[in-house]
Short mmCIF file of C-alpha atoms in Angstrom, two decimals:
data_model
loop_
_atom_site.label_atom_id
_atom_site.label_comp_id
_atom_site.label_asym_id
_atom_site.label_seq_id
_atom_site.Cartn_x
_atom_site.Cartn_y
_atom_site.Cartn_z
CA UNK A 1093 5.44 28.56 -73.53
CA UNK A 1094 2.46 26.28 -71.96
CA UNK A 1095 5.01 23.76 -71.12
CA UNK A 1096 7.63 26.61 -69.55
CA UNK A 1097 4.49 27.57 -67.43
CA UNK A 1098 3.30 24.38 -66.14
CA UNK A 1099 6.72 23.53 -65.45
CA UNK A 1100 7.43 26.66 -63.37
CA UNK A 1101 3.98 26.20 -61.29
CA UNK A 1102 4.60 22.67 -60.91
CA UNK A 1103 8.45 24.11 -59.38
CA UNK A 1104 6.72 26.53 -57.59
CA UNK A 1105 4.24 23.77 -55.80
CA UNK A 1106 6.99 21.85 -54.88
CA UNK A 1107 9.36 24.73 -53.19
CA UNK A 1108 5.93 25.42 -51.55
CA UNK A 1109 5.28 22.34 -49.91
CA UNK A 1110 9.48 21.69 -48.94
CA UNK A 1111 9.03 25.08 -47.44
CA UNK A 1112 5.56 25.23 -46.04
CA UNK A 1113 5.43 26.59 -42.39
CA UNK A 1114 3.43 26.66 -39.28
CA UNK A 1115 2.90 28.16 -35.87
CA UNK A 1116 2.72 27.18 -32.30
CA UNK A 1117 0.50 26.24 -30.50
CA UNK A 1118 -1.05 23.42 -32.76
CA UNK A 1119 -3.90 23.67 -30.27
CA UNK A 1120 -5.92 26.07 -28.49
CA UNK A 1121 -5.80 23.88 -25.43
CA UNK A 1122 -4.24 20.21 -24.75
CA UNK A 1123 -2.47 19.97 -21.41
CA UNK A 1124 -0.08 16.36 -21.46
CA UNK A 1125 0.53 16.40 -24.76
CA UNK A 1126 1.91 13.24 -26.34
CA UNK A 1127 2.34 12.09 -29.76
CA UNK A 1128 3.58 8.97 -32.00
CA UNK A 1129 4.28 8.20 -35.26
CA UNK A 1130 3.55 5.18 -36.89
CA UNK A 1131 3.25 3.57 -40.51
CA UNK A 1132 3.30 7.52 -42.08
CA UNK A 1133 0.63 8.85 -39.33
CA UNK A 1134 1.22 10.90 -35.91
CA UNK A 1135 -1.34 9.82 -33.18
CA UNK A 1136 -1.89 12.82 -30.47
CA UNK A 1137 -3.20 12.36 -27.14
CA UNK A 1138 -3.69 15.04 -24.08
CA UNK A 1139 -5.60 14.72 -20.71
CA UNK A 1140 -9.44 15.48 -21.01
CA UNK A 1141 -10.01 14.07 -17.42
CA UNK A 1142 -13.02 11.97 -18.33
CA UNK A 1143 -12.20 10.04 -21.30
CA UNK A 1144 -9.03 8.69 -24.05
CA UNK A 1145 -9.13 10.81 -27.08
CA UNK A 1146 -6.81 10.32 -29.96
CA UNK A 1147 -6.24 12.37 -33.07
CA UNK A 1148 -4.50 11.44 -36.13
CA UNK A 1149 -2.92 13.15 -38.57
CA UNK A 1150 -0.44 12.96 -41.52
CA UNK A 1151 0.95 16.02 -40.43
CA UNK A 1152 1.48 17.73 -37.34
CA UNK A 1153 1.62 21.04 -38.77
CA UNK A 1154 -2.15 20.76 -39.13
CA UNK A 1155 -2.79 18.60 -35.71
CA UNK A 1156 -6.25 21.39 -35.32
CA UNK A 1157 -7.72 20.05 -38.73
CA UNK A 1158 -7.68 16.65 -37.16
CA UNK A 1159 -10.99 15.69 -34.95
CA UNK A 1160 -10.10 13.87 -31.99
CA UNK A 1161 -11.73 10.29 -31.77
CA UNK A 1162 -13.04 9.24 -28.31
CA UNK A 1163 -11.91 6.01 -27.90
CA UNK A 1164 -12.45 4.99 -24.40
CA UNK A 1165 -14.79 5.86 -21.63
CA UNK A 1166 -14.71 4.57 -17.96
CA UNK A 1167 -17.85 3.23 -16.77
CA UNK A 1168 -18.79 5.61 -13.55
CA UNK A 1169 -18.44 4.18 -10.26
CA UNK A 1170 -14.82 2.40 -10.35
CA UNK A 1171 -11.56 3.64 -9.16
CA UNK A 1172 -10.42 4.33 -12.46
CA UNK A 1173 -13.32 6.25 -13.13
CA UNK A 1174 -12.83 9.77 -12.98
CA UNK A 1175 -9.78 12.58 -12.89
CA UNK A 1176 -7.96 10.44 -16.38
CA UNK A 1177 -4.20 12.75 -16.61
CA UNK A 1178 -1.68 12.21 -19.05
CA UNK A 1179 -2.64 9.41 -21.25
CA UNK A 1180 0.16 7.91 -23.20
CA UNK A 1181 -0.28 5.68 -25.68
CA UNK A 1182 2.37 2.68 -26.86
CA UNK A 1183 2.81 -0.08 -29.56
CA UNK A 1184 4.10 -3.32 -27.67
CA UNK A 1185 4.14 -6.38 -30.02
CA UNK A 1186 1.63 -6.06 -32.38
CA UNK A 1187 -0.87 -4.54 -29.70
CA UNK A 1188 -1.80 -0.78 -28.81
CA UNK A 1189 -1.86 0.08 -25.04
CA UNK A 1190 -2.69 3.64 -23.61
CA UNK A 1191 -1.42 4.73 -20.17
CA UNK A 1192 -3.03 6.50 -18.28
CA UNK A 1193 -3.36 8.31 -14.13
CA UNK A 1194 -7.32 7.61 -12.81
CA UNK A 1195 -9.02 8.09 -9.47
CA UNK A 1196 -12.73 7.63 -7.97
CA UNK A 1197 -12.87 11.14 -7.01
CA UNK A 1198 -9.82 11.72 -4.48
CA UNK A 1199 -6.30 12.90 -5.54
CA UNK A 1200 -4.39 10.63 -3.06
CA UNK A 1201 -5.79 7.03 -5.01
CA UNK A 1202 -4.70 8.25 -8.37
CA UNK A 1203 -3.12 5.10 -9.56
CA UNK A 1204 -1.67 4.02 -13.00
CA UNK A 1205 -4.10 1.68 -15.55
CA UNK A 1206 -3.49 0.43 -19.03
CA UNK A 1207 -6.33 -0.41 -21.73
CA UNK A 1208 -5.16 -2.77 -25.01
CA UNK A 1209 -6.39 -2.63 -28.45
CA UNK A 1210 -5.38 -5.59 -31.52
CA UNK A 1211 -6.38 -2.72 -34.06
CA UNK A 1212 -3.49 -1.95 -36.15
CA UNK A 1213 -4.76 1.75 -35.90
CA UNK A 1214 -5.34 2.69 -32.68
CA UNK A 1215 -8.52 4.87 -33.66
CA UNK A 1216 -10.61 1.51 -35.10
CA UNK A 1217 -10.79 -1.35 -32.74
CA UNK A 1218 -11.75 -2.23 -28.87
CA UNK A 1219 -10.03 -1.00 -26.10
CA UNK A 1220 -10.07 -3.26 -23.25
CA UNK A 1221 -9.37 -2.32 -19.79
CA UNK A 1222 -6.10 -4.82 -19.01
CA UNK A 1223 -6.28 -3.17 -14.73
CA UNK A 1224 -3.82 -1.25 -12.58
CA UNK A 1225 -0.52 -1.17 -13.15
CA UNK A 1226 1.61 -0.84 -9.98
CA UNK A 1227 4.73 -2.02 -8.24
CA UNK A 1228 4.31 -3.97 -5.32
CA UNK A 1229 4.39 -0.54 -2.64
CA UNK A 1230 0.92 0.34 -5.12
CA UNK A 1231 1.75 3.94 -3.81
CA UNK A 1232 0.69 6.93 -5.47
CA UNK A 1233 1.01 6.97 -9.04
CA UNK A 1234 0.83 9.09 -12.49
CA UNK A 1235 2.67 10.09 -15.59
CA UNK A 1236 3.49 6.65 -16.58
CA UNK A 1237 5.90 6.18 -19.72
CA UNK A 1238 7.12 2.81 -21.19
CA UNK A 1239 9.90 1.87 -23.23
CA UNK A 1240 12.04 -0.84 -24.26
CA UNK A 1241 15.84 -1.10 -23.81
CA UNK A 1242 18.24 -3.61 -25.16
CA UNK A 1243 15.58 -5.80 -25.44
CA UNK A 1244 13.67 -4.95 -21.70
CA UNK A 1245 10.81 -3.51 -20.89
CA UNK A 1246 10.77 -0.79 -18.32
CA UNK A 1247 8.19 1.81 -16.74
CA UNK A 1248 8.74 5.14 -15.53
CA UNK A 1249 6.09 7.54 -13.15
CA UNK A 1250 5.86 9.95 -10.89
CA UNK A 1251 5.03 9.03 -7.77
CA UNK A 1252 4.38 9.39 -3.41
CA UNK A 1253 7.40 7.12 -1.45
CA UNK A 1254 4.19 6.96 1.14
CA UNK A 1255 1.13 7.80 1.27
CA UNK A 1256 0.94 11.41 1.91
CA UNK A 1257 1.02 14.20 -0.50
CA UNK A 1258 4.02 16.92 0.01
CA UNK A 1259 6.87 15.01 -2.79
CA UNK A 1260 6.74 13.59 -6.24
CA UNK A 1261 9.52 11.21 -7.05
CA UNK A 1262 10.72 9.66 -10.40
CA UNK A 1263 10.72 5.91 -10.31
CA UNK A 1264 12.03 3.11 -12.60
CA UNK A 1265 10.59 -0.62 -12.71
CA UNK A 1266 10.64 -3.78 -15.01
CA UNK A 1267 8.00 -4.99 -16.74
CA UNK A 1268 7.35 -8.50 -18.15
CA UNK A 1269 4.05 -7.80 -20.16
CA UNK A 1270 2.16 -4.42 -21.22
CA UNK A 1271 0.42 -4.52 -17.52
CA UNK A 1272 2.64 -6.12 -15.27
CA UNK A 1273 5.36 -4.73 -13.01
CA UNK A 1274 7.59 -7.48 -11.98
CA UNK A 1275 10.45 -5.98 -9.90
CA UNK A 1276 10.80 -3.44 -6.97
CA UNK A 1277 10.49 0.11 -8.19
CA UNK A 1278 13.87 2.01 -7.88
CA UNK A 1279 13.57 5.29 -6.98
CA UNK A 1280 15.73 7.08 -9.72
CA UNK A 1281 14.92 11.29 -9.22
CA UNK A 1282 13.79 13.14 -6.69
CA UNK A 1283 13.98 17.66 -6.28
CA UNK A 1284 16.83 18.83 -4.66
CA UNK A 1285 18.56 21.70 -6.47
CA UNK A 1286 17.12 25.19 -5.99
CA UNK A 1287 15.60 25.81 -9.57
CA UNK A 1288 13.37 22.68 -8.72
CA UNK A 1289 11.85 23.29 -5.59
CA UNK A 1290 9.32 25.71 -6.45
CA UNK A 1291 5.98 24.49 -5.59
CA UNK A 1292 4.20 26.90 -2.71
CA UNK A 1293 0.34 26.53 -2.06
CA UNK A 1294 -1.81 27.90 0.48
CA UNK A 1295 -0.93 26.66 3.92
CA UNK A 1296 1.46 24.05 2.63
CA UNK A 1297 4.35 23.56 0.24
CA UNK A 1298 4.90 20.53 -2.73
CA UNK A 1299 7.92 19.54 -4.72
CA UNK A 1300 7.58 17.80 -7.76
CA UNK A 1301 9.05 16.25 -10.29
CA UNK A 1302 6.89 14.28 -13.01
CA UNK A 1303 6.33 13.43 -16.43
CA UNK A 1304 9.24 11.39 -17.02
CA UNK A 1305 10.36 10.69 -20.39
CA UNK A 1306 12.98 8.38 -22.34
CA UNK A 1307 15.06 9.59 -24.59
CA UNK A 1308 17.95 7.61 -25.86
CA UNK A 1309 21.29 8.83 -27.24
CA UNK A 1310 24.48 7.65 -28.24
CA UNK A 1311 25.88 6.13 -25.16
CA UNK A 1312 23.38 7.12 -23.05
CA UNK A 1313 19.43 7.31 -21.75
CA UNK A 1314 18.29 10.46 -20.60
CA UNK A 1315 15.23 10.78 -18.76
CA UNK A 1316 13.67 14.06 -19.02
CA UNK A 1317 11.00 14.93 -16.62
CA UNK A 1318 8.88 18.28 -15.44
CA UNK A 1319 10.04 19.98 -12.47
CA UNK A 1320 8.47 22.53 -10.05
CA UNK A 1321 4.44 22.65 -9.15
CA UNK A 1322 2.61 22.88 -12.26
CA UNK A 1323 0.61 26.43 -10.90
CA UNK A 1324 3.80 27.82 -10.73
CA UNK A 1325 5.28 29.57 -13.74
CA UNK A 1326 8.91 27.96 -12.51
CA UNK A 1327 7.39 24.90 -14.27
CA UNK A 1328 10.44 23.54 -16.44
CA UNK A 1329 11.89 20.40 -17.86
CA UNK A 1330 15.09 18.65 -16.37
CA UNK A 1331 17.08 15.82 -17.26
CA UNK A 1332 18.14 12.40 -15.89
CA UNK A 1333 21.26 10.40 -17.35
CA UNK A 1334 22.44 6.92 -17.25
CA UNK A 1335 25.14 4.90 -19.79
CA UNK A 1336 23.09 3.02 -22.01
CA UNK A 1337 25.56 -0.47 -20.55
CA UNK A 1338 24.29 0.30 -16.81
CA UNK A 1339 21.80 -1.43 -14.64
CA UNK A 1340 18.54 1.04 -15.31
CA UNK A 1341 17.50 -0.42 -12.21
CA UNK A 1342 20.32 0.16 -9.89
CA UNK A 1343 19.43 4.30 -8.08
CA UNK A 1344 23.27 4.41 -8.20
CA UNK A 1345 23.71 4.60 -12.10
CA UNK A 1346 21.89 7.18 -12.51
CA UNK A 1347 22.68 10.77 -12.09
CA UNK A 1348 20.70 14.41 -11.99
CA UNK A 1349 21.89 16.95 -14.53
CA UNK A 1350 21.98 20.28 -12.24
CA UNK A 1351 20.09 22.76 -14.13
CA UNK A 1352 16.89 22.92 -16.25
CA UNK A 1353 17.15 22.61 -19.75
CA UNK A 1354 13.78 24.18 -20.94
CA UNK A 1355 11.96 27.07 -18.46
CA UNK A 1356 9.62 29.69 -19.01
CA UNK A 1357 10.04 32.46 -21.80
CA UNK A 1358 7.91 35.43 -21.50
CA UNK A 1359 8.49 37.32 -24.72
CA UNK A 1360 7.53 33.94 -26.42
CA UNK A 1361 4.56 33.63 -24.21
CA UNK A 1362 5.61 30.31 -22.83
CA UNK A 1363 5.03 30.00 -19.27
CA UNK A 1364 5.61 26.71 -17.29
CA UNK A 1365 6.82 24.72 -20.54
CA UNK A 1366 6.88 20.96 -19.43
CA UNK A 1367 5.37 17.86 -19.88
CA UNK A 1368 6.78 16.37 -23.39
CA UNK A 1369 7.23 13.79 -25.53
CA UNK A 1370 9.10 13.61 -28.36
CA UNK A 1371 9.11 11.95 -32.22
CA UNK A 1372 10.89 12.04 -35.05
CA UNK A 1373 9.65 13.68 -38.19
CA UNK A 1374 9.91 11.23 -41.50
CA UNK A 1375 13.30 13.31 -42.63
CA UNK A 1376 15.07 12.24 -39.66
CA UNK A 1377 14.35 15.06 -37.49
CA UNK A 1378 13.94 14.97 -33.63
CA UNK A 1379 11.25 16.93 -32.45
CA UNK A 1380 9.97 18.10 -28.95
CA UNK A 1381 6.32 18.11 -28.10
CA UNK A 1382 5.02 20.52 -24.60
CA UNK A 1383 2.35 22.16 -23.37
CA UNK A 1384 3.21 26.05 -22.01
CA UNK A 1385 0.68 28.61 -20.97
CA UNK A 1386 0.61 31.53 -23.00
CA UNK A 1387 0.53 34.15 -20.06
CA UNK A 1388 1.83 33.82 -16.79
CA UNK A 1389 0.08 32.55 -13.55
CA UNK A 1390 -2.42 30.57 -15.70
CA UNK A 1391 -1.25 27.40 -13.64
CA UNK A 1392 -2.68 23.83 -14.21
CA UNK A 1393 -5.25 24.34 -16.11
CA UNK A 1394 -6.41 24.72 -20.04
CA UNK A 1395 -4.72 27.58 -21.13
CA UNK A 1396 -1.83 24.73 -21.61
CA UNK A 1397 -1.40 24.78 -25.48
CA UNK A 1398 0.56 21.86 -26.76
CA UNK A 1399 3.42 23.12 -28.95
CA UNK A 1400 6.18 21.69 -31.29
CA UNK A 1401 9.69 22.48 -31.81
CA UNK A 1402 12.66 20.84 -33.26
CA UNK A 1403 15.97 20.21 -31.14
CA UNK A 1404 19.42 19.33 -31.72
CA UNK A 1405 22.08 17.32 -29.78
CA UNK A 1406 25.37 19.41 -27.65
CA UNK A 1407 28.77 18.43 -27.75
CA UNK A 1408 28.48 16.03 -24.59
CA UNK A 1409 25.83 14.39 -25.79
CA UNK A 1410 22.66 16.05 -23.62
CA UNK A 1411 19.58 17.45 -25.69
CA UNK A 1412 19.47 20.92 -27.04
CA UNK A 1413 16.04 22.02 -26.46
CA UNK A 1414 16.90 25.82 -27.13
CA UNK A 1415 14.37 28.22 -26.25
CA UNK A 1416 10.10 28.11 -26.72
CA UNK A 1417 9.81 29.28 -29.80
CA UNK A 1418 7.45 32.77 -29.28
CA UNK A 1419 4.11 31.72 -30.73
CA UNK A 1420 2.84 32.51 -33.83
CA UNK A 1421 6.22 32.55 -34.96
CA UNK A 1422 6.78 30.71 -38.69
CA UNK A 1423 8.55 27.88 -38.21
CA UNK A 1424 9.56 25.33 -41.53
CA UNK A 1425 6.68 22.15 -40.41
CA UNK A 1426 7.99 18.83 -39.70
CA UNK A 1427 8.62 17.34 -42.80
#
């Protein structure tokens, strides 16, 4: 009878823990959300605007338990030195390198810079300042995202084609180390279709799109990216596409998909959902990772919740994001 007992709790534990469950958001607050897995742990990263935090986790059902570890702080009076936005961070080689959008104080010299770390976990170790990252134009620049493609290196931003504010574009380049541009930047996505050009302030009018992100499949490389002005609840996430065989670097290869494929969702209190990443959970499941604002006309600022959700694949091979899931909604955690 003891051993029929322990042997249905021990059952029970287990059905438990397949089936254990969580809700969105996974923070209060954590606009730019982006996460990675590596050797059985997620790192998590958002913008603070004044330093590099990173949290890590086992599990990112439970992303609040984790205590975020400050891991870099700009000395003051520098250009990178104040207004940090969307830190990424990367494993190149055997190296870690986070991303990241910095100014001295005004939005128009917001540039890209990378810091490196030897540490084979990213929350023990230096980080180093390597500089500025830019293309040879060394325009406006944030929202930088590497990635490596049939064995090349390659950067994508958001960025000014001058030096006035009023458009941000989606550029490519090449890379030949963690911190070094090497080719022209191509210009690969700019707003043009109605359902992106939503971006009205006082006195003036901006359209954006930003936050680019790879995401390879099958024959292809999409490119998601955020479209609309952030303090605009038209905020939504587009996509990009190129054949995995083409030039990444030739503006002719790649083509604009002509609606969004995430937007806002008011009876799941998801407003402005954009600015993602995405990983795989250890089962083999693709997940997305966004921030959203859980009413509407909360704009830029941190009401953004990061939130997770898993997606699937259509028939001609573009991503499936679905719907925001409505928060504090069960969902199955990634597993």
């Amino acid at each position: 009878m003891r051993i029929r007992t322990l042997l249905a709790t021990l059952l029970f534990a287990a059905t438990a823990t397949a089936q254990s469950t969580f809700t969105n958001p996974v923070l209060d607050h954590g606009p730019d959300p982006w996460v990675i897995r590596y050797k059985g742990s997620y790192f998590y990263m958002n913008t603070t605007g004044k330093d590099l935090q990173i949290r890590k986790t086992t599990d990112m059902a439970v992303l609040d338990k984790a205590a975020p570890v400050i891991v870099w702080t700009p000395e003051p009076g520098h250009e990178w030195s104040k207004e940090l936005w969307a830190p990424e961070l990367h494993r190149w080689g055997n190296k870690w390198y986070i991303y990241f959008a910095a100014d001295a104080g005004k939005n128009e010299d917001h540039r890209i810079y990378v810091v490196e770390n030897p540490s084979d976990d990213p929350t023990q170790g230096t980080w180093i300042l390597k500089g500025k990252v830019a293309d040879s134009t060394d325009k406006w620049a944030i929202d930088a995202s590497v990635f490596e493609h049939r064995g090349q290196h390659y950067i994508i931003w958001s960025g000014w084609q001058g030096d006035h504010d009023g458009e941000q574009d989606i550029f490519i380049a090449h890379m030949s180390n963690p911190w070094t541009i090497d080719s022209p930047r191509t210009l690969i996505g700019k707003p043009t279709y109605e359902w992106e050009l939503h971006g009205d302030l006082p006195g003036r009018h901006v359209n954006v799109n930003e936050g680019p992100e790879f995401l390879p499949h099958g024959d292809k490389v999409f490119v998601t990216f955020s479209a609309n002005g952030c303090w605009t609840d038209f905020y939504s996430l587009g996509e990009l596409e190129v054949k995995a065989n083409a030039n990444l670097l030739d503006a002719k290869s790649w083509t604009k998909i002509d609606h969004p494929f995430f937007t806002t969702e008011p009876s799941a209190h998801a407003y402005s959902p954009g600015h993602n990443g995405f990983f795989t959970a250890p089962n083999g499941q693709n997940w997305i990772i966004y921030h959203a604002n859980p009413e509407a006309g909360q704009g830029c600022g941190n009401h953004r919740s990061p939130r997770i959700q898993p997606f699937t694949w259509n028939a001609d091979g573009t991503p499936n994001f679905g719907k925001p899931v409505p928060i504090n909604q069960p969902m199955p955690s990634p597993r």
